[in-house]
Amino acid sequence: MKLYNTLTKKKETFVPLEEGKVKMYVCGPTVYNLIHIGNARPMIVFDTARRYMEYKGYEVNYVSNFTDVDDKIIAKANEEGVSAEEISTRYIEECKKDMEAMHVRPATTHPLATKEIDGMIEMIQTLIDKGYAYNVDGTVYFRTRKFDEYGKLSHKNLDDLQAGGRSLLVTGEDQKEDALDFVLWKPKKEGEPFWVSPWSEGRPGWHIECSVMSRKYLGEEIDIHAGGEDLIFPHHENEIAQSECCNGKIFARYWLHNAFLNIDNRKMSKSLGNFFTVREICEKYDPQVLRFFMLSAHYRSPLNFSADIMESSKNALERIMTAAQRLRELSGDKEMTDQEQEKLTAMGEYRKKFEEAMDDDLNTADAVAALFELVKFANTEVSQESSGKFAAAVLKEMAELSDILGLSLEKKEETLDEEIERLIAERQAARKAKNFARADEIRAQLLAQNIVLEDTREGVKWKRV
Ligand code: AMP
Ligand code: ZN
């Protein structure tokens, strides 16, 4: 399998540190709001990478954090008059629901920054002891110029950075020895959450979190570190500096970065306000459509979001679903003919193409194309005259390749029921809040899907009519 490594700017053959095992860390979201579909891109593409590596027989230890202490979380907590912990706990729960809907499997470990502060204090102390960090009035900075290899990931030159250094100077950081130095620990401000440390009551900088959590759950050397391309500089560059200076070892062998999800050719982001949450999109589409849309492009290509592209993704996915349903109906116990056996052997070509695409730096766009060739094969080669075992074998092939992409061909009856239950609960809440307009709207929405509600003494019952 080849992977494009940001560090070397080349596609390289993937060789794990330990045979048959992959240690992979993916930077997770900062939890102060519902995630938007831009945040969903790394989740979906790296979950697919994980699934494919597992398919190839690797045991994948997959770690992805939640950043649960941050200025934005604190700002949101102040806005609502609740604690920062309440905000982060709420949005971690919501994020996990979105992940499940998009078939993003839970990580082996999802560490929380706030639960790892001791490890961060220890790493910062080691960096101070080794001369890589210094404390000024309770703020600890990393001495960037002491690390000769700084800039190796983003391919930036320290002097160019220095020239642009003024923009790196953040207000209140004027006591730094050098404009390129970055914060490892900062003192609390009034009303902020804090932890006791040898330098001040305060909290860690963002970059140190990932260095510490990655080391704790995966070890000092890992195979793959991944995230969106906006993280290359400074986040990942700083992680490398911290980890390699502290541990004296190469931190991660392969650095993978997804390109942005854009809208009107601009990055979708909370700060620009041009975003859709995963939740909003899933009200209109099966979450699998979102997943399918993300995988229809290569992860390193920018992807533009539009209503049209969602519609065509929906139609494309439906073509797979319809083919699968037809195969399900044609499946049975009748034995295959010799001719069908031969066709089945020829069908192996699509899996081969699929694997070749995925082996080529996770080219999901070509893998999806191979899946569609299989769909075409199914639609033309399997008919009423085919044996039940032949139809079943083609269905199995289609389901297995889809599963590597995290797409399930199962009928959606169950989730539909869940959605109904959710709407009923929402309607009850609306009635309780005397929002009868919303309650009626939900009843009408369900009725439009031929679902009738009945208010009984034991609660609301529903049936399909
Ligand atoms: P954040 O919560 O902003 O730290 O982002 C969490 C993850 O989502 C990071 O890996 C980001 O690089 C990624 N990300 C944020 N916005 C986008 C976008 N528009 N397209 C692709 N990835 C994004
Ligand atoms: Zn990170």
Tab-separated table of C-alpha atoms in Angstrom, residues 29-195:
chain	number	residue	atom	x	y	z
A	29	PRO	CA	-12.419	18.196	16.908
A	30	THR	CA	-12.619	20.986	19.430
A	31	VAL	CA	-15.991	20.417	21.028
A	32	TYR	CA	-17.942	23.642	21.442
A	33	ASN	CA	-20.674	23.141	18.872
A	34	LEU	CA	-22.191	20.514	16.604
A	35	ILE	CA	-19.573	19.360	14.092
A	36	HIS	CA	-19.843	20.661	10.552
A	37	ILE	CA	-19.410	18.581	7.433
A	38	GLY	CA	-15.871	19.959	6.963
A	39	ASN	CA	-14.934	18.340	10.284
A	40	ALA	CA	-16.605	15.166	9.042
A	41	ARG	CA	-14.177	14.876	6.132
A	42	PRO	CA	-11.120	13.737	8.138
A	43	MET	CA	-13.366	11.513	10.261
A	44	ILE	CA	-14.741	9.729	7.209
A	45	VAL	CA	-11.557	9.470	5.155
A	46	PHE	CA	-9.347	8.261	7.995
A	47	ASP	CA	-12.021	5.848	9.222
A	48	THR	CA	-11.977	4.445	5.690
A	49	ALA	CA	-8.172	4.205	5.830
A	50	ARG	CA	-8.516	2.277	9.063
A	51	ARG	CA	-11.162	-0.043	7.621
A	52	TYR	CA	-9.017	-0.732	4.575
A	53	MET	CA	-5.931	-1.484	6.658
A	54	GLU	CA	-7.977	-3.853	8.796
A	55	TYR	CA	-9.273	-5.495	5.632
A	56	LYS	CA	-5.646	-6.025	4.626
A	57	GLY	CA	-5.055	-7.813	7.904
A	58	TYR	CA	-3.449	-5.097	10.016
A	59	GLU	CA	-4.387	-4.700	13.633
A	60	VAL	CA	-5.039	-0.963	13.870
A	61	ASN	CA	-4.709	0.920	17.123
A	62	TYR	CA	-6.619	4.083	16.238
A	63	VAL	CA	-6.535	7.022	18.609
A	64	SER	CA	-8.467	10.232	18.121
A	65	ASN	CA	-8.784	12.917	20.780
A	66	PHE	CA	-11.398	15.431	21.717
A	67	THR	CA	-9.999	18.872	22.503
A	68	ASP	CA	-12.156	19.721	25.485
A	69	VAL	CA	-10.325	22.765	26.841
A	70	ASP	CA	-10.001	25.771	24.569
A	71	ASP	CA	-10.856	29.467	24.340
A	72	LYS	CA	-13.907	28.767	22.168
A	73	ILE	CA	-15.309	26.262	24.645
A	74	ILE	CA	-14.817	28.735	27.480
A	75	ALA	CA	-16.461	31.517	25.458
A	76	LYS	CA	-19.463	29.299	24.718
A	77	ALA	CA	-19.717	28.297	28.392
A	78	ASN	CA	-19.717	31.972	29.442
A	79	GLU	CA	-22.331	32.756	26.831
A	80	GLU	CA	-24.653	30.057	28.199
A	81	GLY	CA	-23.707	30.614	31.835
A	82	VAL	CA	-22.637	26.982	32.326
A	83	SER	CA	-19.301	25.277	32.946
A	84	ALA	CA	-16.829	24.515	30.164
A	85	GLU	CA	-17.150	20.856	31.104
A	86	GLU	CA	-20.891	20.934	30.492
A	87	ILE	CA	-20.305	22.332	27.009
A	88	SER	CA	-17.605	19.829	26.067
A	89	THR	CA	-19.496	16.843	27.509
A	90	ARG	CA	-22.607	17.845	25.576
A	91	TYR	CA	-20.829	18.239	22.247
A	92	ILE	CA	-18.739	15.095	22.636
A	93	GLU	CA	-22.007	13.172	23.007
A	94	GLU	CA	-23.473	14.903	19.967
A	95	CYS	CA	-20.311	14.319	17.949
A	96	LYS	CA	-20.401	10.615	18.777
A	97	LYS	CA	-23.997	10.435	17.542
A	98	ASP	CA	-22.992	12.058	14.249
A	99	MET	CA	-20.038	9.708	13.910
A	100	GLU	CA	-22.254	6.700	14.415
A	101	ALA	CA	-24.737	7.976	11.847
A	102	MET	CA	-21.929	8.382	9.304
A	103	HIS	CA	-20.596	4.887	10.148
A	104	VAL	CA	-17.392	6.317	11.573
A	105	ARG	CA	-16.358	3.606	14.004
A	106	PRO	CA	-15.369	4.638	17.531
A	107	ALA	CA	-11.610	4.927	17.926
A	108	THR	CA	-9.758	2.321	19.968
A	109	THR	CA	-9.321	5.210	22.413
A	110	HIS	CA	-10.859	8.688	22.409
A	111	PRO	CA	-8.751	10.543	24.983
A	112	LEU	CA	-9.896	13.842	26.447
A	113	ALA	CA	-7.323	16.580	26.893
A	114	THR	CA	-8.613	17.519	30.363
A	115	LYS	CA	-8.027	13.978	31.626
A	116	GLU	CA	-4.366	13.996	30.555
A	117	ILE	CA	-3.060	17.145	32.227
A	118	ASP	CA	-0.553	15.272	34.444
A	119	GLY	CA	1.117	13.795	31.379
A	120	MET	CA	1.278	17.244	29.800
A	121	ILE	CA	2.906	18.770	32.883
A	122	GLU	CA	5.424	15.957	32.876
A	123	MET	CA	6.297	16.417	29.184
A	124	ILE	CA	6.631	20.179	29.591
A	125	GLN	CA	8.935	19.652	32.586
A	126	THR	CA	11.117	17.284	30.551
A	127	LEU	CA	11.337	19.881	27.772
A	128	ILE	CA	12.368	22.536	30.320
A	129	ASP	CA	14.952	20.182	31.844
A	130	LYS	CA	16.420	19.488	28.419
A	131	GLY	CA	16.612	23.190	27.585
A	132	TYR	CA	13.880	23.138	24.957
A	133	ALA	CA	11.415	25.190	26.942
A	134	TYR	CA	11.443	28.128	29.372
A	135	ASN	CA	9.105	29.708	31.850
A	136	VAL	CA	8.385	33.445	31.907
A	137	ASP	CA	6.059	34.532	34.712
A	138	GLY	CA	4.003	31.350	34.594
A	139	THR	CA	3.860	30.984	30.814
A	140	VAL	CA	6.002	28.214	29.360
A	141	TYR	CA	7.256	28.536	25.783
A	142	PHE	CA	8.929	26.096	23.447
A	143	ARG	CA	12.335	27.306	22.224
A	144	THR	CA	11.686	26.661	18.544
A	145	ARG	CA	15.135	27.529	17.204
A	146	LYS	CA	16.709	24.889	19.436
A	147	PHE	CA	15.112	22.179	17.311
A	148	ASP	CA	17.173	22.049	14.110
A	149	GLU	CA	14.505	20.225	12.178
A	150	TYR	CA	11.712	22.698	12.851
A	151	GLY	CA	9.825	23.286	9.596
A	152	LYS	CA	10.494	19.815	8.151
A	153	LEU	CA	6.819	18.891	7.848
A	154	SER	CA	5.483	22.144	6.430
A	155	HIS	CA	8.666	22.602	4.392
A	156	LYS	CA	9.034	26.061	5.816
A	157	ASN	CA	12.327	27.709	6.403
A	158	LEU	CA	12.898	29.212	9.841
A	159	ASP	CA	14.159	32.493	8.440
A	160	ASP	CA	11.146	32.907	6.161
A	161	LEU	CA	9.004	32.211	9.161
A	162	GLN	CA	10.986	34.759	11.115
A	163	ALA	CA	10.309	37.355	8.427
A	164	GLY	CA	6.600	36.701	8.828
A	165	GLY	CA	7.098	36.316	12.564
A	166	ARG	CA	5.285	39.460	13.538
A	167	SER	CA	2.019	37.887	12.551
A	168	LEU	CA	2.855	35.003	14.858
A	169	LEU	CA	3.162	37.331	17.796
A	170	VAL	CA	0.007	36.944	19.797
A	171	THR	CA	-0.981	39.725	22.153
A	172	GLY	CA	0.268	39.048	25.642
A	173	GLU	CA	3.136	36.931	24.372
A	174	ASP	CA	5.671	39.746	24.158
A	175	GLN	CA	8.031	38.170	26.686
A	176	LYS	CA	8.974	35.393	24.282
A	177	GLU	CA	12.683	35.007	23.490
A	178	ASP	CA	11.795	34.594	19.829
A	179	ALA	CA	8.694	35.304	17.759
A	180	LEU	CA	8.626	31.654	16.619
A	181	ASP	CA	8.368	30.248	20.144
A	182	PHE	CA	4.988	28.794	20.995
A	183	VAL	CA	3.073	28.245	24.195
A	184	LEU	CA	3.168	24.983	26.137
A	185	TRP	CA	1.446	26.238	29.276
A	186	LYS	CA	-0.402	29.474	30.013
A	187	PRO	CA	-1.706	31.001	33.251
A	188	LYS	CA	-5.440	31.162	33.810
A	189	LYS	CA	-7.475	34.272	33.290
A	190	GLU	CA	-10.300	35.187	35.651
A	191	GLY	CA	-13.121	32.640	35.486
A	192	GLU	CA	-11.258	30.110	33.355
A	193	PRO	CA	-10.803	26.435	34.220
A	194	PHE	CA	-7.300	25.770	35.531
A	195	TRP	CA	-4.928	23.142	36.816
